């Protein structure tokens, strides 16, 4: 069965790059434009992995991760943070919020797919 990856990013270019990279690797992809939209999309989907940005309007990635973790249905879903941020405190905050891993933009497509495969297993 094809695994589903949800991406949450306010940049259309980044969403397009993620969709292309993950689709080419054989994943189905659903997308959201920010944390609020992400939680709305999650109500009807059960992704195997979530990839989220941190800096977004309406609800940032930290709020989104916390919202995902409050849901019994998605509490154990792996969440990879994909961001331009590399600050140790932000990484720690993401981890405390419930993030599984951290990838810095711009991403290497091969490494992104490897990270998704590793946490989706």
PDB file of N, CA and C in Angstrom, residues 3-49:
ATOM      1  N   UNK A   3       2.281   4.731   0.889  1.00  0.00           N
ATOM      2  CA  UNK A   3       2.270   5.550   2.104  1.00  0.00           C
ATOM      3  C   UNK A   3       1.899   6.990   1.764  1.00  0.00           C
ATOM      4  N   UNK A   4       1.225   7.638   2.725  1.00  0.00           N
ATOM      5  CA  UNK A   4       0.763   9.011   2.549  1.00  0.00           C
ATOM      6  C   UNK A   4       1.629   9.957   3.371  1.00  0.00           C
ATOM      7  N   UNK A   5       2.122  11.012   2.711  1.00  0.00           N
ATOM      8  CA  UNK A   5       2.889  12.046   3.397  1.00  0.00           C
ATOM      9  C   UNK A   5       2.098  13.345   3.305  1.00  0.00           C
ATOM     10  N   UNK A   6       1.955  14.018   4.446  1.00  0.00           N
ATOM     11  CA  UNK A   6       1.320  15.331   4.472  1.00  0.00           C
ATOM     12  C   UNK A   6       2.401  16.382   4.609  1.00  0.00           C
ATOM     13  N   UNK A   7       2.350  17.410   3.758  1.00  0.00           N
ATOM     14  CA  UNK A   7       3.295  18.511   3.862  1.00  0.00           C
ATOM     15  C   UNK A   7       2.537  19.772   4.261  1.00  0.00           C
ATOM     16  N   UNK A   8       3.148  20.574   5.125  1.00  0.00           N
ATOM     17  CA  UNK A   8       2.545  21.821   5.589  1.00  0.00           C
ATOM     18  C   UNK A   8       3.587  22.918   5.410  1.00  0.00           C
ATOM     19  N   UNK A   9       3.347  23.814   4.467  1.00  0.00           N
ATOM     20  CA  UNK A   9       4.301  24.889   4.182  1.00  0.00           C
ATOM     21  C   UNK A   9       3.565  26.032   3.508  1.00  0.00           C
ATOM     22  N   UNK A  10       3.849  27.261   3.909  1.00  0.00           N
ATOM     23  CA  UNK A  10       3.168  28.410   3.315  1.00  0.00           C
ATOM     24  C   UNK A  10       3.741  28.797   1.953  1.00  0.00           C
ATOM     25  N   UNK A  11       4.895  28.267   1.579  1.00  0.00           N
ATOM     26  CA  UNK A  11       5.507  28.591   0.285  1.00  0.00           C
ATOM     27  C   UNK A  11       5.013  27.626  -0.793  1.00  0.00           C
ATOM     28  N   UNK A  12       4.372  28.193  -1.810  1.00  0.00           N
ATOM     29  CA  UNK A  12       3.878  27.362  -2.904  1.00  0.00           C
ATOM     30  C   UNK A  12       5.027  26.641  -3.605  1.00  0.00           C
ATOM     31  N   UNK A  13       6.140  27.331  -3.785  1.00  0.00           N
ATOM     32  CA  UNK A  13       7.314  26.724  -4.427  1.00  0.00           C
ATOM     33  C   UNK A  13       7.796  25.518  -3.622  1.00  0.00           C
ATOM     34  N   UNK A  14       7.864  25.672  -2.300  1.00  0.00           N
ATOM     35  CA  UNK A  14       8.324  24.563  -1.456  1.00  0.00           C
ATOM     36  C   UNK A  14       7.317  23.411  -1.511  1.00  0.00           C
ATOM     37  N   UNK A  15       6.018  23.718  -1.481  1.00  0.00           N
ATOM     38  CA  UNK A  15       5.012  22.654  -1.586  1.00  0.00           C
ATOM     39  C   UNK A  15       5.163  21.905  -2.904  1.00  0.00           C
ATOM     40  N   UNK A  16       5.387  22.642  -3.990  1.00  0.00           N
ATOM     41  CA  UNK A  16       5.569  22.003  -5.305  1.00  0.00           C
ATOM     42  C   UNK A  16       6.808  21.108  -5.320  1.00  0.00           C
ATOM     43  N   UNK A  17       7.904  21.588  -4.726  1.00  0.00           N
ATOM     44  CA  UNK A  17       9.136  20.793  -4.684  1.00  0.00           C
ATOM     45  C   UNK A  17       8.936  19.533  -3.837  1.00  0.00           C
ATOM     46  N   UNK A  18       8.255  19.678  -2.705  1.00  0.00           N
ATOM     47  CA  UNK A  18       7.993  18.523  -1.849  1.00  0.00           C
ATOM     48  C   UNK A  18       7.100  17.512  -2.562  1.00  0.00           C
ATOM     49  N   UNK A  19       6.032  18.011  -3.193  1.00  0.00           N
ATOM     50  CA  UNK A  19       5.120  17.103  -3.907  1.00  0.00           C
ATOM     51  C   UNK A  19       5.879  16.332  -4.984  1.00  0.00           C
ATOM     52  N   UNK A  20       6.689  17.040  -5.757  1.00  0.00           N
ATOM     53  CA  UNK A  20       7.441  16.406  -6.837  1.00  0.00           C
ATOM     54  C   UNK A  20       8.402  15.343  -6.279  1.00  0.00           C
ATOM     55  N   UNK A  21       9.194  15.733  -5.281  1.00  0.00           N
ATOM     56  CA  UNK A  21      10.193  14.823  -4.705  1.00  0.00           C
ATOM     57  C   UNK A  21       9.541  13.579  -4.115  1.00  0.00           C
ATOM     58  N   UNK A  22       8.493  13.775  -3.326  1.00  0.00           N
ATOM     59  CA  UNK A  22       7.850  12.649  -2.646  1.00  0.00           C
ATOM     60  C   UNK A  22       7.047  11.785  -3.607  1.00  0.00           C
ATOM     61  N   UNK A  23       6.387  12.398  -4.582  1.00  0.00           N
ATOM     62  CA  UNK A  23       5.632  11.628  -5.579  1.00  0.00           C
ATOM     63  C   UNK A  23       6.570  10.756  -6.410  1.00  0.00           C
ATOM     64  N   UNK A  24       7.711  11.341  -6.801  1.00  0.00           N
ATOM     65  CA  UNK A  24       8.705  10.587  -7.573  1.00  0.00           C
ATOM     66  C   UNK A  24       9.215   9.382  -6.789  1.00  0.00           C
ATOM     67  N   UNK A  25       9.229   9.498  -5.453  1.00  0.00           N
ATOM     68  CA  UNK A  25       9.706   8.410  -4.592  1.00  0.00           C
ATOM     69  C   UNK A  25       8.592   7.398  -4.293  1.00  0.00           C
ATOM     70  N   UNK A  26       7.399   7.633  -4.856  1.00  0.00           N
ATOM     71  CA  UNK A  26       6.318   6.668  -4.708  1.00  0.00           C
ATOM     72  C   UNK A  26       5.314   6.951  -3.603  1.00  0.00           C
ATOM     73  N   UNK A  27       5.383   8.138  -3.005  1.00  0.00           N
ATOM     74  CA  UNK A  27       4.439   8.487  -1.945  1.00  0.00           C
ATOM     75  C   UNK A  27       3.230   9.218  -2.512  1.00  0.00           C
ATOM     76  N   UNK A  28       2.089   9.063  -1.830  1.00  0.00           N
ATOM     77  CA  UNK A  28       0.944   9.939  -2.080  1.00  0.00           C
ATOM     78  C   UNK A  28       1.174  11.160  -1.211  1.00  0.00           C
ATOM     79  N   UNK A  29       0.763  12.328  -1.681  1.00  0.00           N
ATOM     80  CA  UNK A  29       1.028  13.567  -0.952  1.00  0.00           C
ATOM     81  C   UNK A  29      -0.258  14.378  -0.809  1.00  0.00           C
ATOM     82  N   UNK A  30      -0.541  14.825   0.417  1.00  0.00           N
ATOM     83  CA  UNK A  30      -1.585  15.820   0.657  1.00  0.00           C
ATOM     84  C   UNK A  30      -0.881  17.032   1.237  1.00  0.00           C
ATOM     85  N   UNK A  31      -1.438  18.223   0.952  1.00  0.00           N
ATOM     86  CA  UNK A  31      -0.730  19.428   1.350  1.00  0.00           C
ATOM     87  C   UNK A  31      -1.633  20.415   2.078  1.00  0.00           C
ATOM     88  N   UNK A  32      -0.995  21.233   2.913  1.00  0.00           N
ATOM     89  CA  UNK A  32      -1.683  22.318   3.614  1.00  0.00           C
ATOM     90  C   UNK A  32      -0.785  23.549   3.574  1.00  0.00           C
ATOM     91  N   UNK A  33      -1.421  24.730   3.661  1.00  0.00           N
ATOM     92  CA  UNK A  33      -0.691  25.985   3.488  1.00  0.00           C
ATOM     93  C   UNK A  33      -0.229  26.623   4.803  1.00  0.00           C
ATOM     94  N   UNK A  34      -0.723  26.144   5.935  1.00  0.00           N
ATOM     95  CA  UNK A  34      -0.274  26.614   7.252  1.00  0.00           C
ATOM     96  C   UNK A  34      -0.815  25.663   8.311  1.00  0.00           C
ATOM     97  N   UNK A  35      -0.503  25.950   9.571  1.00  0.00           N
ATOM     98  CA  UNK A  35      -0.902  25.053  10.643  1.00  0.00           C
ATOM     99  C   UNK A  35      -2.404  24.891  10.797  1.00  0.00           C
ATOM    100  N   UNK A  36      -3.151  25.990  10.652  1.00  0.00           N
ATOM    101  CA  UNK A  36      -4.616  25.918  10.768  1.00  0.00           C
ATOM    102  C   UNK A  36      -5.169  24.999   9.676  1.00  0.00           C
ATOM    103  N   UNK A  37      -4.740  25.231   8.439  1.00  0.00           N
ATOM    104  CA  UNK A  37      -5.185  24.402   7.317  1.00  0.00           C
ATOM    105  C   UNK A  37      -4.725  22.960   7.521  1.00  0.00           C
ATOM    106  N   UNK A  38      -3.522  22.787   8.065  1.00  0.00           N
ATOM    107  CA  UNK A  38      -2.991  21.452   8.320  1.00  0.00           C
ATOM    108  C   UNK A  38      -3.879  20.646   9.252  1.00  0.00           C
ATOM    109  N   UNK A  39      -4.341  21.269  10.334  1.00  0.00           N
ATOM    110  CA  UNK A  39      -5.221  20.566  11.267  1.00  0.00           C
ATOM    111  C   UNK A  39      -6.563  20.243  10.609  1.00  0.00           C
ATOM    112  N   UNK A  40      -7.043  21.148   9.727  1.00  0.00           N
ATOM    113  CA  UNK A  40      -8.290  20.885   8.993  1.00  0.00           C
ATOM    114  C   UNK A  40      -8.115  19.679   8.071  1.00  0.00           C
ATOM    115  N   UNK A  41      -7.015  19.631   7.333  1.00  0.00           N
ATOM    116  CA  UNK A  41      -6.752  18.517   6.413  1.00  0.00           C
ATOM    117  C   UNK A  41      -6.613  17.211   7.197  1.00  0.00           C
ATOM    118  N   UNK A  42      -5.952  17.264   8.354  1.00  0.00           N
ATOM    119  CA  UNK A  42      -5.751  16.066   9.169  1.00  0.00           C
ATOM    120  C   UNK A  42      -7.054  15.436   9.636  1.00  0.00           C
ATOM    121  N   UNK A  43      -8.098  16.243   9.742  1.00  0.00           N
ATOM    122  CA  UNK A  43      -9.394  15.721  10.191  1.00  0.00           C
ATOM    123  C   UNK A  43      -9.906  14.636   9.241  1.00  0.00           C
ATOM    124  N   UNK A  44      -9.490  14.697   7.965  1.00  0.00           N
ATOM    125  CA  UNK A  44      -9.971  13.728   6.989  1.00  0.00           C
ATOM    126  C   UNK A  44      -8.910  12.813   6.427  1.00  0.00           C
ATOM    127  N   UNK A  45      -7.694  12.887   6.959  1.00  0.00           N
ATOM    128  CA  UNK A  45      -6.584  12.087   6.426  1.00  0.00           C
ATOM    129  C   UNK A  45      -5.854  11.375   7.554  1.00  0.00           C
ATOM    130  N   UNK A  46      -5.156  10.314   7.215  1.00  0.00           N
ATOM    131  CA  UNK A  46      -4.300   9.614   8.171  1.00  0.00           C
ATOM    132  C   UNK A  46      -2.918   9.411   7.560  1.00  0.00           C
ATOM    133  N   UNK A  47      -2.112  10.478   7.531  1.00  0.00           N
ATOM    134  CA  UNK A  47      -0.789  10.357   6.915  1.00  0.00           C
ATOM    135  C   UNK A  47       0.134   9.440   7.710  1.00  0.00           C
ATOM    136  N   UNK A  48       1.050   8.808   6.995  1.00  0.00           N
ATOM    137  CA  UNK A  48       2.079   7.980   7.631  1.00  0.00           C
ATOM    138  C   UNK A  48       3.193   8.845   8.191  1.00  0.00           C
ATOM    139  N   UNK A  49       3.402  10.012   7.567  1.00  0.00           N
ATOM    140  CA  UNK A  49       4.429  10.968   7.988  1.00  0.00           C
ATOM    141  C   UNK A  49       3.914  12.372   7.687  1.00  0.00           C
TER     142      UNK A  49
END
